[in-house]
PDB file of C-alpha atoms and ligand atoms in Angstrom:
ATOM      1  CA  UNK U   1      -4.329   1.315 -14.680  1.00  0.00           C
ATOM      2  CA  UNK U   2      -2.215   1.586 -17.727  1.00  0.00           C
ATOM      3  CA  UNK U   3       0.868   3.185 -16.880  1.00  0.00           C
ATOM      4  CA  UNK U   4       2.130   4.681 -20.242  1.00  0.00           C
ATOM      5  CA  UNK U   5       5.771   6.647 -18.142  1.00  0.00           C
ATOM      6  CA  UNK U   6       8.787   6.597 -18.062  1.00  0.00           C
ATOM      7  CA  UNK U   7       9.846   5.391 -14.604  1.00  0.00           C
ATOM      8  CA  UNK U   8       6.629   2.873 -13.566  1.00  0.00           C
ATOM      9  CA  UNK U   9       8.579   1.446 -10.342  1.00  0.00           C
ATOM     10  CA  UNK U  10       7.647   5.108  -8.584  1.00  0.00           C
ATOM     11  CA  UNK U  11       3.974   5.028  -9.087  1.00  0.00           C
ATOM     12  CA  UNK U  12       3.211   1.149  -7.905  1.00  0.00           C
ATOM     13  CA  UNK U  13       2.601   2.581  -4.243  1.00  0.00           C
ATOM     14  CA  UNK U  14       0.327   5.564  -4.387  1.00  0.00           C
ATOM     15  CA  UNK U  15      -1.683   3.309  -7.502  1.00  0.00           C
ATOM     16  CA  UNK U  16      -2.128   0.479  -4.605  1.00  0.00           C
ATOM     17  CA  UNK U  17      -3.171   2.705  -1.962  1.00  0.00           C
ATOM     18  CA  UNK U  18      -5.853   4.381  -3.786  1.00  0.00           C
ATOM     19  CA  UNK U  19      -7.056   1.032  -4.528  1.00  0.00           C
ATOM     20  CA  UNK U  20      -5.896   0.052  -8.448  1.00  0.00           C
ATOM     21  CA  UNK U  21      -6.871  -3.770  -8.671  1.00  0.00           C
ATOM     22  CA  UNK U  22      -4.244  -4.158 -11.830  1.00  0.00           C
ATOM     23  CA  UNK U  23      -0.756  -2.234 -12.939  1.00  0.00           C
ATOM     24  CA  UNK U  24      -0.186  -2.126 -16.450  1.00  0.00           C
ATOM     25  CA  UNK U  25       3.457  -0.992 -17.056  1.00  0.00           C
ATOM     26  CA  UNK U  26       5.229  -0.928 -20.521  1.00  0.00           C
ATOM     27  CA  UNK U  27       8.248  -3.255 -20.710  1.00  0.00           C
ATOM     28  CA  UNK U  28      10.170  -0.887 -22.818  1.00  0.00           C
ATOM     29  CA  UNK U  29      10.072   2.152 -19.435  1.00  0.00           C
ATOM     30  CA  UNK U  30      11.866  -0.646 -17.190  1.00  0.00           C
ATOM     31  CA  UNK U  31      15.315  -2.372 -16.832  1.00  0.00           C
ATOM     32  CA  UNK U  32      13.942  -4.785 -14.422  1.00  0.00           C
ATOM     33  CA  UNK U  33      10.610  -6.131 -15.172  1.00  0.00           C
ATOM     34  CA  UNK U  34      10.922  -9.011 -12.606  1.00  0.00           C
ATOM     35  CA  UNK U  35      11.651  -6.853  -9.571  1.00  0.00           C
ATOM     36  CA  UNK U  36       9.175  -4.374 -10.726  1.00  0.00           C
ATOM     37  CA  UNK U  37       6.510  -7.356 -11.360  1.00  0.00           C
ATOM     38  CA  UNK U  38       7.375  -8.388  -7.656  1.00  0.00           C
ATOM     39  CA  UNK U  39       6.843  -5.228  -6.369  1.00  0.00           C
ATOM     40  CA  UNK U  40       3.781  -4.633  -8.079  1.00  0.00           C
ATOM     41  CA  UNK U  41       2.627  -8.426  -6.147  1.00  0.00           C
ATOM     42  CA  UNK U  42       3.719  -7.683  -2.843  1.00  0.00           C
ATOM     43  CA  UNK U  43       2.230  -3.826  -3.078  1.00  0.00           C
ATOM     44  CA  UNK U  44      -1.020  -5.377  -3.956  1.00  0.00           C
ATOM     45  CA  UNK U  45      -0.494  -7.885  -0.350  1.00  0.00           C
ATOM     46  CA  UNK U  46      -0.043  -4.935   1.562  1.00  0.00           C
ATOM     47  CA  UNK U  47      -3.085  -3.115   0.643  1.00  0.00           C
ATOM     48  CA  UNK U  48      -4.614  -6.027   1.233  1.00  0.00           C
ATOM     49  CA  UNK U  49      -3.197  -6.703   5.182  1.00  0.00           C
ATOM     50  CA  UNK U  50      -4.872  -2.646   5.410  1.00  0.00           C
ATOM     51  CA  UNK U  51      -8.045  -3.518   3.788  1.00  0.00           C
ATOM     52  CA  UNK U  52      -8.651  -6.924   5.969  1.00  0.00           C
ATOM     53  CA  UNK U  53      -8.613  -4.276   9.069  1.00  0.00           C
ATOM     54  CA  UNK U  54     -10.815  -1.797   7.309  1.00  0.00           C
ATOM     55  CA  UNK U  55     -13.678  -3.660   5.381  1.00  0.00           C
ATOM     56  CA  UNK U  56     -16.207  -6.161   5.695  1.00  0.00           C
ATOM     57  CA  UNK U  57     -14.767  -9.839   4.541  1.00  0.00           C
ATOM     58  CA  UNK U  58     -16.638  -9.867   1.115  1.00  0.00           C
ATOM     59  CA  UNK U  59     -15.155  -6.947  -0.038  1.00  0.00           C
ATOM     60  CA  UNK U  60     -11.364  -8.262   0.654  1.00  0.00           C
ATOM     61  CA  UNK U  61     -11.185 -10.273  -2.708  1.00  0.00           C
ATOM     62  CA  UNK U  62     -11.040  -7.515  -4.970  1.00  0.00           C
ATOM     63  CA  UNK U  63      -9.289  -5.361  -2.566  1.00  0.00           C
ATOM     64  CA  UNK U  64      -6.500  -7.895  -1.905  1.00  0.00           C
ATOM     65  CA  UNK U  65      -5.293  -7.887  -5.943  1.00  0.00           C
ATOM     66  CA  UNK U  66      -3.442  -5.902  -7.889  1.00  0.00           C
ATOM     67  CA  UNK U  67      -2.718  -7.414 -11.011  1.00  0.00           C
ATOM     68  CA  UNK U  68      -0.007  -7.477 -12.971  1.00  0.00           C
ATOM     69  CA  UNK U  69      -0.133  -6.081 -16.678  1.00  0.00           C
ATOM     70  CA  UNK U  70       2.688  -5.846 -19.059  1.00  0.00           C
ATOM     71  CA  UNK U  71       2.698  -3.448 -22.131  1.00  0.00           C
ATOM     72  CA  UNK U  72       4.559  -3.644 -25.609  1.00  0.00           C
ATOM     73  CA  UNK U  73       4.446  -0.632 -27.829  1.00  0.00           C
ATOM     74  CA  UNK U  74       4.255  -1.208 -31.524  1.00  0.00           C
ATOM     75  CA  UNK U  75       7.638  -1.707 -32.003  1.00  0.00           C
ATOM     76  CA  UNK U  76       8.887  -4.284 -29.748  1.00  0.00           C
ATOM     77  CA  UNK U  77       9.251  -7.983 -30.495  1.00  0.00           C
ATOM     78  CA  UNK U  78       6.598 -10.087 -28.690  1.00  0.00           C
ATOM     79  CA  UNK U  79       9.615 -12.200 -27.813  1.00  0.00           C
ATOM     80  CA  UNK U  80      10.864  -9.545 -25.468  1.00  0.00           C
ATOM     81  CA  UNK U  81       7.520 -10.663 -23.790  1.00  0.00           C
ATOM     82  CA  UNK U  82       7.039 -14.124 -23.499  1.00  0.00           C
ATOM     83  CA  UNK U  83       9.680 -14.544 -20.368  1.00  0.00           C
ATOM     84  CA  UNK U  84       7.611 -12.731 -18.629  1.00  0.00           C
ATOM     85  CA  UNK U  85       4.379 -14.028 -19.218  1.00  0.00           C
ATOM     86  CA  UNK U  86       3.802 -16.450 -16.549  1.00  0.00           C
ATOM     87  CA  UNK U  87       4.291 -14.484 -14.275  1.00  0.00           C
ATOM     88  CA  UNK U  88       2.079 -12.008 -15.126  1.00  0.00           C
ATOM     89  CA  UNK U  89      -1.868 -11.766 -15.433  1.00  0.00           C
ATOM     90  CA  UNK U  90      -2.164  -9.825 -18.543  1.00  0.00           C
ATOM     91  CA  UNK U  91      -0.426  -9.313 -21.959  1.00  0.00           C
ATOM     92  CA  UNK U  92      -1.385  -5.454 -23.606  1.00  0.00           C
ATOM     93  CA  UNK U  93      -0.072  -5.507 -27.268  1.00  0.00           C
ATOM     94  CA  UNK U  94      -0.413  -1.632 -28.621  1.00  0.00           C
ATOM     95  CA  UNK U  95      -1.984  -1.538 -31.856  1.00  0.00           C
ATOM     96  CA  UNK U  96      -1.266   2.422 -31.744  1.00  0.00           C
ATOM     97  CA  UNK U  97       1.800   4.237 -30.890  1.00  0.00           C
ATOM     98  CA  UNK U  98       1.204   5.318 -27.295  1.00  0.00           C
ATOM     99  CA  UNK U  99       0.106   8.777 -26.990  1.00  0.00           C
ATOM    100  CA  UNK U 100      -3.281   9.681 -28.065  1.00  0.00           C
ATOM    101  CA  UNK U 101      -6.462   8.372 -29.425  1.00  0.00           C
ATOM    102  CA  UNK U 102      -8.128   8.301 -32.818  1.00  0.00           C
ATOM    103  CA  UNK U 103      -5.215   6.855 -34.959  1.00  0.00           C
ATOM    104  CA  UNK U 104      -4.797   4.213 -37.221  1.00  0.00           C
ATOM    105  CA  UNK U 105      -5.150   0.119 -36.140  1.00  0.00           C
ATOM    106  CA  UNK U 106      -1.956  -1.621 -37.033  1.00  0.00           C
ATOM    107  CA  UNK U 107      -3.687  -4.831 -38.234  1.00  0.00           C
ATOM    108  CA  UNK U 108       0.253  -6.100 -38.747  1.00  0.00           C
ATOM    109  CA  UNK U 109       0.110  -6.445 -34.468  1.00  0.00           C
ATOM    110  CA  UNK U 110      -2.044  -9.603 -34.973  1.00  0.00           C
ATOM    111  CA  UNK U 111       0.674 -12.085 -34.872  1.00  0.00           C
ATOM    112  CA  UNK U 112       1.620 -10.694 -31.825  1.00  0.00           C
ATOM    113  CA  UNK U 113      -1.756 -11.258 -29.968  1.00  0.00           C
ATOM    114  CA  UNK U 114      -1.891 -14.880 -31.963  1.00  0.00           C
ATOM    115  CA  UNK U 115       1.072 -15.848 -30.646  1.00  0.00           C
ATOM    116  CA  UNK U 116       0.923 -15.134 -27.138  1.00  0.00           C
ATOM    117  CA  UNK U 117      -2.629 -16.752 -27.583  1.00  0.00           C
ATOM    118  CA  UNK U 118      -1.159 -19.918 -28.458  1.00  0.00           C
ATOM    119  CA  UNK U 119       1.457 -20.192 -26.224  1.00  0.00           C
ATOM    120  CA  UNK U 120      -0.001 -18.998 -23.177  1.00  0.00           C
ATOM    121  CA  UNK U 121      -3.862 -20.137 -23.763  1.00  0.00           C
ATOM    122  CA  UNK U 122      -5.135 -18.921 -20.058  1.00  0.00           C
ATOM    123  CA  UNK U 123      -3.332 -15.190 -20.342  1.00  0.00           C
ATOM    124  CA  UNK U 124      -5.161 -12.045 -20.562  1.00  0.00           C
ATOM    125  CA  UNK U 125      -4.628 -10.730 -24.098  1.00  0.00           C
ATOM    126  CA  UNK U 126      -5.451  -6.989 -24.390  1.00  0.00           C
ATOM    127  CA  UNK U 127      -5.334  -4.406 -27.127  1.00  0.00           C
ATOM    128  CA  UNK U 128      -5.409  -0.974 -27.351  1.00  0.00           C
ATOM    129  CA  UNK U 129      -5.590   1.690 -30.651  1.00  0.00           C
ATOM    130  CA  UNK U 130      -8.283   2.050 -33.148  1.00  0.00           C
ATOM    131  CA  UNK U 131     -10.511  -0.459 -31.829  1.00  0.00           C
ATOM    132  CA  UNK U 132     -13.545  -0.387 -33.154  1.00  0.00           C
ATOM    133  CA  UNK U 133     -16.946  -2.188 -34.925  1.00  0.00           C
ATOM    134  CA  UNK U 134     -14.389  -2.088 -37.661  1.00  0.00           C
ATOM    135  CA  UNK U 135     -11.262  -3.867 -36.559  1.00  0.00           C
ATOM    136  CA  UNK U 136     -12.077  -5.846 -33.240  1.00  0.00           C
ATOM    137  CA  UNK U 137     -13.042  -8.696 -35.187  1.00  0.00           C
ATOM    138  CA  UNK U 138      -9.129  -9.180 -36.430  1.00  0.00           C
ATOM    139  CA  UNK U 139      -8.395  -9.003 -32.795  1.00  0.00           C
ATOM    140  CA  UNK U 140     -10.889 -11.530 -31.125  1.00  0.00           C
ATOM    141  CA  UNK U 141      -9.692 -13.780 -33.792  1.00  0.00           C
ATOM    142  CA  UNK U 142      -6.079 -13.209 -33.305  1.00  0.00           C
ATOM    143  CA  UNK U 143      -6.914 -14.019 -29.552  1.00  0.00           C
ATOM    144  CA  UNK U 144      -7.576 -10.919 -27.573  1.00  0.00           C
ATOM    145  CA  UNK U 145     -10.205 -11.141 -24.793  1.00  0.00           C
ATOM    146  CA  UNK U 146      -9.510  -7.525 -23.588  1.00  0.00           C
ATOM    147  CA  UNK U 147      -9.997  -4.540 -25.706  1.00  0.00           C
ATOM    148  CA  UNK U 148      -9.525  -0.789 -25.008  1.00  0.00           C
ATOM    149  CA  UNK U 149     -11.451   1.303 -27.167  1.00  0.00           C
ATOM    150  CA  UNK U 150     -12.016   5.230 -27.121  1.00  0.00           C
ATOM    151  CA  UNK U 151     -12.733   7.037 -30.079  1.00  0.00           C
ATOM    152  CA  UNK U 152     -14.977   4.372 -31.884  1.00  0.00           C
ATOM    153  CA  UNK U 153     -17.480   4.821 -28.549  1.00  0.00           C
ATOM    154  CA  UNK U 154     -17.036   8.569 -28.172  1.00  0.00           C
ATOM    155  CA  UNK U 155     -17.534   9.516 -31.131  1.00  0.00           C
ATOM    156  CA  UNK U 156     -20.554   7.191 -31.911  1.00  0.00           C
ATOM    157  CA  UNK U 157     -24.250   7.934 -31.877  1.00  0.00           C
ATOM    158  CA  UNK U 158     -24.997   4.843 -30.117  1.00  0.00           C
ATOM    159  CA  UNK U 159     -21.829   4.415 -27.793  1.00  0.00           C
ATOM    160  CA  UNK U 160     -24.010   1.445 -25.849  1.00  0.00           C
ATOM    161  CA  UNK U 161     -24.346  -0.617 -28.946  1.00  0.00           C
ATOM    162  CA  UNK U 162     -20.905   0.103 -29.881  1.00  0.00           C
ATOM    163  CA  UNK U 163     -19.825  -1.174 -26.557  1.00  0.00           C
ATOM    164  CA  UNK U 164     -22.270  -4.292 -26.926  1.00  0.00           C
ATOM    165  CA  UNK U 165     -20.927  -5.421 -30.347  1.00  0.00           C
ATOM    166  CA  UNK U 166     -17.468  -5.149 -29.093  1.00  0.00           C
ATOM    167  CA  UNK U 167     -18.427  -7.453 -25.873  1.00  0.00           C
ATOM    168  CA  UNK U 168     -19.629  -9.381 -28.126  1.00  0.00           C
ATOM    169  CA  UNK U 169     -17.308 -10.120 -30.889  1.00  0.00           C
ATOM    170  CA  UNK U 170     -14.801 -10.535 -28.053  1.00  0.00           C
ATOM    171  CA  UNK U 171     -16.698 -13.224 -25.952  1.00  0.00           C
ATOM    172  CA  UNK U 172     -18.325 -15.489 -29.249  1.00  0.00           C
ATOM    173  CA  UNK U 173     -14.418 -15.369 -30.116  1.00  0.00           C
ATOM    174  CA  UNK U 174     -13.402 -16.767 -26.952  1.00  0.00           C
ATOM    175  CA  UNK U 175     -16.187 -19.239 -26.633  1.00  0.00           C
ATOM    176  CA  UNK U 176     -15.079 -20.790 -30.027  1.00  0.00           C
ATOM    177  CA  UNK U 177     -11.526 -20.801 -28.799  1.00  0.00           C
ATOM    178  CA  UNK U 178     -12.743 -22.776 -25.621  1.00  0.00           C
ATOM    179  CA  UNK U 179     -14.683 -25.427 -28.079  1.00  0.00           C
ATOM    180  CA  UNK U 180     -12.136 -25.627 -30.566  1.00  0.00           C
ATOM    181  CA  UNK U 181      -9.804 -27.041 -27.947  1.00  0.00           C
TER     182      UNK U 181
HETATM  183  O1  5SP R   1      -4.000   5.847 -24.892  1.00  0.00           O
HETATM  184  C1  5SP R   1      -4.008   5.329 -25.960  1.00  0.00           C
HETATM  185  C2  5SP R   1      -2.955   5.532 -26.946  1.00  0.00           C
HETATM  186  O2  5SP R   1      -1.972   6.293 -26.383  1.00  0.00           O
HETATM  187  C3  5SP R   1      -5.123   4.475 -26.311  1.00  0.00           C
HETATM  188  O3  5SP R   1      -5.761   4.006 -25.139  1.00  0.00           O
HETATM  189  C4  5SP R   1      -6.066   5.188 -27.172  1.00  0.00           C
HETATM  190  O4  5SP R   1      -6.395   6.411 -26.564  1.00  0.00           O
HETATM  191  C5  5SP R   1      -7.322   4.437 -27.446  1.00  0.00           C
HETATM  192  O5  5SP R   1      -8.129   5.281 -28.182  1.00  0.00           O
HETATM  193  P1  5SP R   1      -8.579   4.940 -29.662  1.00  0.00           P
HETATM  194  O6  5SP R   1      -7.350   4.547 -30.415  1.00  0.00           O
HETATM  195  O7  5SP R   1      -9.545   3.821 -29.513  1.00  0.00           O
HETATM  196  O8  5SP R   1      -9.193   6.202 -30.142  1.00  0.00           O
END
């Protein structure tokens, strides 16, 4: 779940119990991401201890997680970031202002995703706003291995080949990365 509000802290809970496996929040809606990270953590154990008395073993895994995500909007220094980072499981660097869909890629976000790709090399990397067939090769370069994309599917003839060339720029990226190293 990306959580584009205000106040994140209130909606870790009810997210959990209906079963969210990961909790994107935006840094910029919290004064204390490392309480709120925590929460997120032990919210995600607790849904777990319910599960384990509820479900078969095999389905525990993914019901024991809730992962942590932490947002940037375009105008906030990756910096702001990066003491964070270990501790969560994925970076989301907004390549639109949050709000709606179809605008404009910032392709000036890039450095961003590059370097948070170089310092943390095992991070989830996503990013979200005008990514399409168009522009997801600038971010699988830069390092992303997550994308959100929503008007370049919709409004496509052919969302499934859409959807299979953005797999697919994304994962050939990553491979290379992996090699490269
Ligand atoms: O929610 C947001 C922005 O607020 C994004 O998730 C966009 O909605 C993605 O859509 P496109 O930019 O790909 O149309």
């Amino acid at each position: 779940m990306h959580m584009m509000v205000s106040k994140p802290e209130q909606w870790v809970k009810p997210m959990a119990v209906a079963g969210a496996n990961q909790y994107t929040f935006h840094l910029e809606a919290t004064e204390n991401p490392g309480a709120l990270i925590k929460d997120i953590r032990e919210n995600g154990m607790k849904s777990c201890s319910v599960a384990r008395a509820e479900v078969q073993w095999h389905s525990q895994a993914y019901l024991c997680l809730l992962q942590v995500g932490l947002a940037i909007k375009p105008g906030t220094s990756v910096e702001y970031l990066a003491p964070w980072a270990n501790q969560i499981d994925m970076a989301l660097v907004m390549t639109v202002e949050p709000g709606f869909g179809g605008q404009k890629f910032m392709e000036d976000m890039m450095p961003k995703v590059h370097w948070l790709r170089t310092q943390f090399p095992s991070l989830d990397i996503e990013v979200d706003g005008g990514v399409g067939p168009d522009t997801v090769h600038k971010c699988a370069e830069a390092g992303a291995n997550m994308i959100v994309s929503g008007s370049a599917i919709m409004r496509s003839e052919d969302p499934r080949s859409v959807i299979n060339l953005l797999r697919n720029v994304c994962s050939e990226a990553a491979q290379k990365r992996s090699l490269d190293r």
